[in-house]
Amino acid sequence: MPIDKAVIPVAGLGTRLLPTTKAVPKEMLPAGRLPIIHHVVEELIAAGIRRILFVSSRSKVAIENHFDDYSQLLMALELDGRDAREVGRFDYRQRGIEFFFTRQQVPLGGTKPLGTGDAVAAAESFVGDSDFVVAFGDSIIHG
């Protein structure tokens, strides 16, 4: 059976890229015209992944916003007579892609999430007994 689920841990603090990551999650930093996380998601889709879970943190709402429904924006552009094709190619629902979001919890008395293993464990109810891919939201490997 083909693998159609991916888990992307994105709850890290981004401390190596401070002070930039104080305002912008490192996964949302640009690589060309698009955020790094966008490239990661496109690679997953090209590999046949259709259901993607982001294990996030309270400070990463920009990631959820980026992959949110584009239908209102598309409608507004069309009503203004503007070309919506560029934005339309990011309308993932039209392509049959589903995004899910959960938060990695900080342990009681802790100051930060426990790490990648804990983030993947937080995806247990999403993946169930099926095989899945883990991709990192801040890493692009090309070639």
PDB file of N, CA and C in Angstrom, residues 73-135:
ATOM      1  N   LEU A  73      -9.233  34.476  -1.162  1.00  0.00           N
ATOM      2  CA  LEU A  73      -8.260  35.288  -1.892  1.00  0.00           C
ATOM      3  C   LEU A  73      -8.466  35.137  -3.394  1.00  0.00           C
ATOM      4  N   LEU A  74      -8.670  33.908  -3.849  1.00  0.00           N
ATOM      5  CA  LEU A  74      -8.912  33.680  -5.273  1.00  0.00           C
ATOM      6  C   LEU A  74     -10.154  34.427  -5.751  1.00  0.00           C
ATOM      7  N   MET A  75     -11.216  34.363  -4.962  1.00  0.00           N
ATOM      8  CA  MET A  75     -12.458  35.044  -5.328  1.00  0.00           C
ATOM      9  C   MET A  75     -12.251  36.556  -5.387  1.00  0.00           C
ATOM     10  N   ALA A  76     -11.542  37.115  -4.419  1.00  0.00           N
ATOM     11  CA  ALA A  76     -11.295  38.559  -4.392  1.00  0.00           C
ATOM     12  C   ALA A  76     -10.482  38.992  -5.607  1.00  0.00           C
ATOM     13  N   LEU A  77      -9.468  38.217  -5.968  1.00  0.00           N
ATOM     14  CA  LEU A  77      -8.654  38.552  -7.141  1.00  0.00           C
ATOM     15  C   LEU A  77      -9.490  38.509  -8.415  1.00  0.00           C
ATOM     16  N   GLU A  78     -10.309  37.475  -8.547  1.00  0.00           N
ATOM     17  CA  GLU A  78     -11.145  37.352  -9.741  1.00  0.00           C
ATOM     18  C   GLU A  78     -12.164  38.486  -9.837  1.00  0.00           C
ATOM     19  N   LEU A  79     -12.755  38.870  -8.704  1.00  0.00           N
ATOM     20  CA  LEU A  79     -13.717  39.979  -8.697  1.00  0.00           C
ATOM     21  C   LEU A  79     -13.056  41.294  -9.093  1.00  0.00           C
ATOM     22  N   ASP A  80     -11.775  41.437  -8.763  1.00  0.00           N
ATOM     23  CA  ASP A  80     -11.022  42.636  -9.137  1.00  0.00           C
ATOM     24  C   ASP A  80     -10.494  42.556 -10.566  1.00  0.00           C
ATOM     25  N   GLY A  81     -10.764  41.434 -11.242  1.00  0.00           N
ATOM     26  CA  GLY A  81     -10.284  41.269 -12.607  1.00  0.00           C
ATOM     27  C   GLY A  81      -8.795  40.993 -12.694  1.00  0.00           C
ATOM     28  N   ARG A  82      -8.213  40.518 -11.606  1.00  0.00           N
ATOM     29  CA  ARG A  82      -6.774  40.246 -11.588  1.00  0.00           C
ATOM     30  C   ARG A  82      -6.506  38.771 -11.861  1.00  0.00           C
ATOM     31  N   ASP A  83      -5.333  38.476 -12.349  1.00  0.00           N
ATOM     32  CA  ASP A  83      -4.938  37.108 -12.673  1.00  0.00           C
ATOM     33  C   ASP A  83      -4.719  36.320 -11.381  1.00  0.00           C
ATOM     34  N   ALA A  84      -5.498  35.281 -11.193  1.00  0.00           N
ATOM     35  CA  ALA A  84      -5.425  34.487  -9.965  1.00  0.00           C
ATOM     36  C   ALA A  84      -4.678  33.174 -10.167  1.00  0.00           C
ATOM     37  N   ARG A  85      -4.117  32.948 -11.349  1.00  0.00           N
ATOM     38  CA  ARG A  85      -3.462  31.658 -11.610  1.00  0.00           C
ATOM     39  C   ARG A  85      -2.289  31.391 -10.689  1.00  0.00           C
ATOM     40  N   GLU A  86      -1.487  32.404 -10.423  1.00  0.00           N
ATOM     41  CA  GLU A  86      -0.311  32.210  -9.562  1.00  0.00           C
ATOM     42  C   GLU A  86      -0.728  31.752  -8.168  1.00  0.00           C
ATOM     43  N   VAL A  87      -1.742  32.380  -7.612  1.00  0.00           N
ATOM     44  CA  VAL A  87      -2.237  31.986  -6.291  1.00  0.00           C
ATOM     45  C   VAL A  87      -2.985  30.663  -6.386  1.00  0.00           C
ATOM     46  N   GLY A  88      -3.702  30.450  -7.470  1.00  0.00           N
ATOM     47  CA  GLY A  88      -4.500  29.245  -7.639  1.00  0.00           C
ATOM     48  C   GLY A  88      -3.699  27.962  -7.582  1.00  0.00           C
ATOM     49  N   ARG A  89      -2.453  28.016  -8.002  1.00  0.00           N
ATOM     50  CA  ARG A  89      -1.650  26.790  -7.949  1.00  0.00           C
ATOM     51  C   ARG A  89      -1.303  26.385  -6.520  1.00  0.00           C
ATOM     52  N   PHE A  90      -1.564  27.275  -5.555  1.00  0.00           N
ATOM     53  CA  PHE A  90      -1.346  26.939  -4.150  1.00  0.00           C
ATOM     54  C   PHE A  90      -2.642  26.533  -3.452  1.00  0.00           C
ATOM     55  N   ASP A  91      -3.696  26.365  -4.215  1.00  0.00           N
ATOM     56  CA  ASP A  91      -4.972  25.930  -3.646  1.00  0.00           C
ATOM     57  C   ASP A  91      -4.928  24.407  -3.512  1.00  0.00           C
ATOM     58  N   TYR A  92      -4.396  23.954  -2.393  1.00  0.00           N
ATOM     59  CA  TYR A  92      -4.141  22.531  -2.192  1.00  0.00           C
ATOM     60  C   TYR A  92      -5.412  21.698  -2.104  1.00  0.00           C
ATOM     61  N   ARG A  93      -6.495  22.268  -1.619  1.00  0.00           N
ATOM     62  CA  ARG A  93      -7.742  21.503  -1.530  1.00  0.00           C
ATOM     63  C   ARG A  93      -8.184  21.043  -2.920  1.00  0.00           C
ATOM     64  N   GLN A  94      -7.996  21.905  -3.924  1.00  0.00           N
ATOM     65  CA  GLN A  94      -8.334  21.542  -5.305  1.00  0.00           C
ATOM     66  C   GLN A  94      -7.483  20.371  -5.787  1.00  0.00           C
ATOM     67  N   ARG A  95      -6.309  20.213  -5.207  1.00  0.00           N
ATOM     68  CA  ARG A  95      -5.391  19.142  -5.601  1.00  0.00           C
ATOM     69  C   ARG A  95      -5.567  17.886  -4.743  1.00  0.00           C
ATOM     70  N   GLY A  96      -6.526  17.914  -3.809  1.00  0.00           N
ATOM     71  CA  GLY A  96      -6.781  16.745  -2.971  1.00  0.00           C
ATOM     72  C   GLY A  96      -5.801  16.567  -1.826  1.00  0.00           C
ATOM     73  N   ILE A  97      -5.140  17.640  -1.428  1.00  0.00           N
ATOM     74  CA  ILE A  97      -4.169  17.589  -0.330  1.00  0.00           C
ATOM     75  C   ILE A  97      -4.860  18.066   0.942  1.00  0.00           C
ATOM     76  N   GLU A  98      -4.635  17.336   2.033  1.00  0.00           N
ATOM     77  CA  GLU A  98      -5.216  17.718   3.321  1.00  0.00           C
ATOM     78  C   GLU A  98      -4.103  18.054   4.305  1.00  0.00           C
ATOM     79  N   PHE A  99      -4.283  19.146   5.025  1.00  0.00           N
ATOM     80  CA  PHE A  99      -3.336  19.551   6.063  1.00  0.00           C
ATOM     81  C   PHE A  99      -3.993  19.425   7.427  1.00  0.00           C
ATOM     82  N   PHE A 100      -3.195  18.991   8.385  1.00  0.00           N
ATOM     83  CA  PHE A 100      -3.643  18.858   9.765  1.00  0.00           C
ATOM     84  C   PHE A 100      -2.597  19.513  10.647  1.00  0.00           C
ATOM     85  N   PHE A 101      -3.040  20.032  11.776  1.00  0.00           N
ATOM     86  CA  PHE A 101      -2.129  20.721  12.686  1.00  0.00           C
ATOM     87  C   PHE A 101      -2.384  20.253  14.110  1.00  0.00           C
ATOM     88  N   THR A 102      -1.306  20.035  14.842  1.00  0.00           N
ATOM     89  CA  THR A 102      -1.401  19.762  16.268  1.00  0.00           C
ATOM     90  C   THR A 102      -0.236  20.475  16.936  1.00  0.00           C
ATOM     91  N   ARG A 103      -0.364  20.703  18.213  1.00  0.00           N
ATOM     92  CA  ARG A 103       0.716  21.381  18.942  1.00  0.00           C
ATOM     93  C   ARG A 103       1.505  20.387  19.773  1.00  0.00           C
ATOM     94  N   GLN A 104       2.816  20.518  19.709  1.00  0.00           N
ATOM     95  CA  GLN A 104       3.675  19.745  20.593  1.00  0.00           C
ATOM     96  C   GLN A 104       3.646  20.431  21.953  1.00  0.00           C
ATOM     97  N   GLN A 105       3.296  19.693  22.958  1.00  0.00           N
ATOM     98  CA  GLN A 105       3.155  20.265  24.290  1.00  0.00           C
ATOM     99  C   GLN A 105       4.510  20.420  24.974  1.00  0.00           C
ATOM    100  N   VAL A 106       4.648  21.464  25.748  1.00  0.00           N
ATOM    101  CA  VAL A 106       5.821  21.664  26.598  1.00  0.00           C
ATOM    102  C   VAL A 106       5.518  20.966  27.918  1.00  0.00           C
ATOM    103  N   PRO A 107       6.433  20.110  28.398  1.00  0.00           N
ATOM    104  CA  PRO A 107       6.165  19.400  29.646  1.00  0.00           C
ATOM    105  C   PRO A 107       5.931  20.367  30.807  1.00  0.00           C
ATOM    106  N   LEU A 108       5.101  19.952  31.747  1.00  0.00           N
ATOM    107  CA  LEU A 108       4.806  20.757  32.924  1.00  0.00           C
ATOM    108  C   LEU A 108       6.109  21.144  33.614  1.00  0.00           C
ATOM    109  N   GLY A 109       6.304  22.425  33.822  1.00  0.00           N
ATOM    110  CA  GLY A 109       7.525  22.925  34.441  1.00  0.00           C
ATOM    111  C   GLY A 109       8.670  23.105  33.464  1.00  0.00           C
ATOM    112  N   GLY A 110       8.468  22.719  32.192  1.00  0.00           N
ATOM    113  CA  GLY A 110       9.509  22.851  31.177  1.00  0.00           C
ATOM    114  C   GLY A 110       9.455  24.203  30.497  1.00  0.00           C
ATOM    115  N   THR A 111      10.459  24.460  29.683  1.00  0.00           N
ATOM    116  CA  THR A 111      10.519  25.733  28.968  1.00  0.00           C
ATOM    117  C   THR A 111      10.491  25.566  27.456  1.00  0.00           C
ATOM    118  N   LYS A 112      10.630  24.317  26.973  1.00  0.00           N
ATOM    119  CA  LYS A 112      10.652  24.093  25.531  1.00  0.00           C
ATOM    120  C   LYS A 112      10.154  22.682  25.222  1.00  0.00           C
ATOM    121  N   PRO A 113       9.751  22.437  23.969  1.00  0.00           N
ATOM    122  CA  PRO A 113       9.324  21.089  23.571  1.00  0.00           C
ATOM    123  C   PRO A 113      10.475  20.091  23.742  1.00  0.00           C
ATOM    124  N   LEU A 114      10.143  18.808  23.874  1.00  0.00           N
ATOM    125  CA  LEU A 114      11.153  17.786  24.154  1.00  0.00           C
ATOM    126  C   LEU A 114      11.994  17.374  22.955  1.00  0.00           C
ATOM    127  N   GLY A 115      11.576  17.633  21.755  1.00  0.00           N
ATOM    128  CA  GLY A 115      12.400  17.284  20.605  1.00  0.00           C
ATOM    129  C   GLY A 115      11.645  16.505  19.546  1.00  0.00           C
ATOM    130  N   THR A 116      12.394  16.022  18.556  1.00  0.00           N
ATOM    131  CA  THR A 116      11.808  15.372  17.389  1.00  0.00           C
ATOM    132  C   THR A 116      11.035  14.110  17.747  1.00  0.00           C
ATOM    133  N   GLY A 117      11.598  13.268  18.601  1.00  0.00           N
ATOM    134  CA  GLY A 117      10.913  12.030  18.981  1.00  0.00           C
ATOM    135  C   GLY A 117       9.567  12.303  19.616  1.00  0.00           C
ATOM    136  N   ASP A 118       9.521  13.289  20.478  1.00  0.00           N
ATOM    137  CA  ASP A 118       8.263  13.669  21.125  1.00  0.00           C
ATOM    138  C   ASP A 118       7.274  14.226  20.099  1.00  0.00           C
ATOM    139  N   ALA A 119       7.771  14.981  19.132  1.00  0.00           N
ATOM    140  CA  ALA A 119       6.903  15.528  18.078  1.00  0.00           C
ATOM    141  C   ALA A 119       6.303  14.406  17.237  1.00  0.00           C
ATOM    142  N   VAL A 120       7.111  13.416  16.885  1.00  0.00           N
ATOM    143  CA  VAL A 120       6.607  12.289  16.097  1.00  0.00           C
ATOM    144  C   VAL A 120       5.601  11.486  16.923  1.00  0.00           C
ATOM    145  N   ALA A 121       5.875  11.311  18.216  1.00  0.00           N
ATOM    146  CA  ALA A 121       4.934  10.604  19.092  1.00  0.00           C
ATOM    147  C   ALA A 121       3.596  11.339  19.167  1.00  0.00           C
ATOM    148  N   ALA A 122       3.620  12.656  19.061  1.00  0.00           N
ATOM    149  CA  ALA A 122       2.382  13.447  19.090  1.00  0.00           C
ATOM    150  C   ALA A 122       1.511  13.177  17.866  1.00  0.00           C
ATOM    151  N   ALA A 123       2.079  12.552  16.850  1.00  0.00           N
ATOM    152  CA  ALA A 123       1.351  12.259  15.617  1.00  0.00           C
ATOM    153  C   ALA A 123       0.703  10.878  15.631  1.00  0.00           C
ATOM    154  N   GLU A 124       0.788  10.176  16.743  1.00  0.00           N
ATOM    155  CA  GLU A 124       0.321   8.784  16.798  1.00  0.00           C
ATOM    156  C   GLU A 124      -1.130   8.612  16.351  1.00  0.00           C
ATOM    157  N   SER A 125      -2.020   9.451  16.819  1.00  0.00           N
ATOM    158  CA  SER A 125      -3.430   9.292  16.431  1.00  0.00           C
ATOM    159  C   SER A 125      -3.645   9.616  14.947  1.00  0.00           C
ATOM    160  N   PHE A 126      -2.809  10.457  14.380  1.00  0.00           N
ATOM    161  CA  PHE A 126      -2.907  10.800  12.954  1.00  0.00           C
ATOM    162  C   PHE A 126      -2.462   9.629  12.082  1.00  0.00           C
ATOM    163  N   VAL A 127      -1.348   9.012  12.417  1.00  0.00           N
ATOM    164  CA  VAL A 127      -0.801   7.957  11.565  1.00  0.00           C
ATOM    165  C   VAL A 127      -1.405   6.594  11.847  1.00  0.00           C
ATOM    166  N   GLY A 128      -1.861   6.365  13.082  1.00  0.00           N
ATOM    167  CA  GLY A 128      -2.434   5.063  13.413  1.00  0.00           C
ATOM    168  C   GLY A 128      -1.435   3.954  13.157  1.00  0.00           C
ATOM    169  N   ASP A 129      -1.884   2.905  12.462  1.00  0.00           N
ATOM    170  CA  ASP A 129      -1.020   1.759  12.151  1.00  0.00           C
ATOM    171  C   ASP A 129      -0.378   1.867  10.777  1.00  0.00           C
ATOM    172  N   SER A 130      -0.604   2.961  10.071  1.00  0.00           N
ATOM    173  CA  SER A 130      -0.093   3.078   8.704  1.00  0.00           C
ATOM    174  C   SER A 130       1.354   3.558   8.678  1.00  0.00           C
ATOM    175  N   ASP A 131       2.037   3.216   7.606  1.00  0.00           N
ATOM    176  CA  ASP A 131       3.387   3.732   7.386  1.00  0.00           C
ATOM    177  C   ASP A 131       3.278   5.219   7.055  1.00  0.00           C
ATOM    178  N   PHE A 132       4.330   5.961   7.369  1.00  0.00           N
ATOM    179  CA  PHE A 132       4.308   7.402   7.122  1.00  0.00           C
ATOM    180  C   PHE A 132       5.724   7.919   6.945  1.00  0.00           C
ATOM    181  N   VAL A 133       5.815   9.126   6.440  1.00  0.00           N
ATOM    182  CA  VAL A 133       7.082   9.814   6.212  1.00  0.00           C
ATOM    183  C   VAL A 133       7.239  10.896   7.272  1.00  0.00           C
ATOM    184  N   VAL A 134       8.467  11.091   7.752  1.00  0.00           N
ATOM    185  CA  VAL A 134       8.784  12.248   8.592  1.00  0.00           C
ATOM    186  C   VAL A 134       9.686  13.152   7.763  1.00  0.00           C
ATOM    187  N   ALA A 135       9.279  14.395   7.597  1.00  0.00           N
ATOM    188  CA  ALA A 135      10.075  15.374   6.853  1.00  0.00           C
ATOM    189  C   ALA A 135      10.368  16.541   7.782  1.00  0.00           C
TER     190      ALA A 135
END
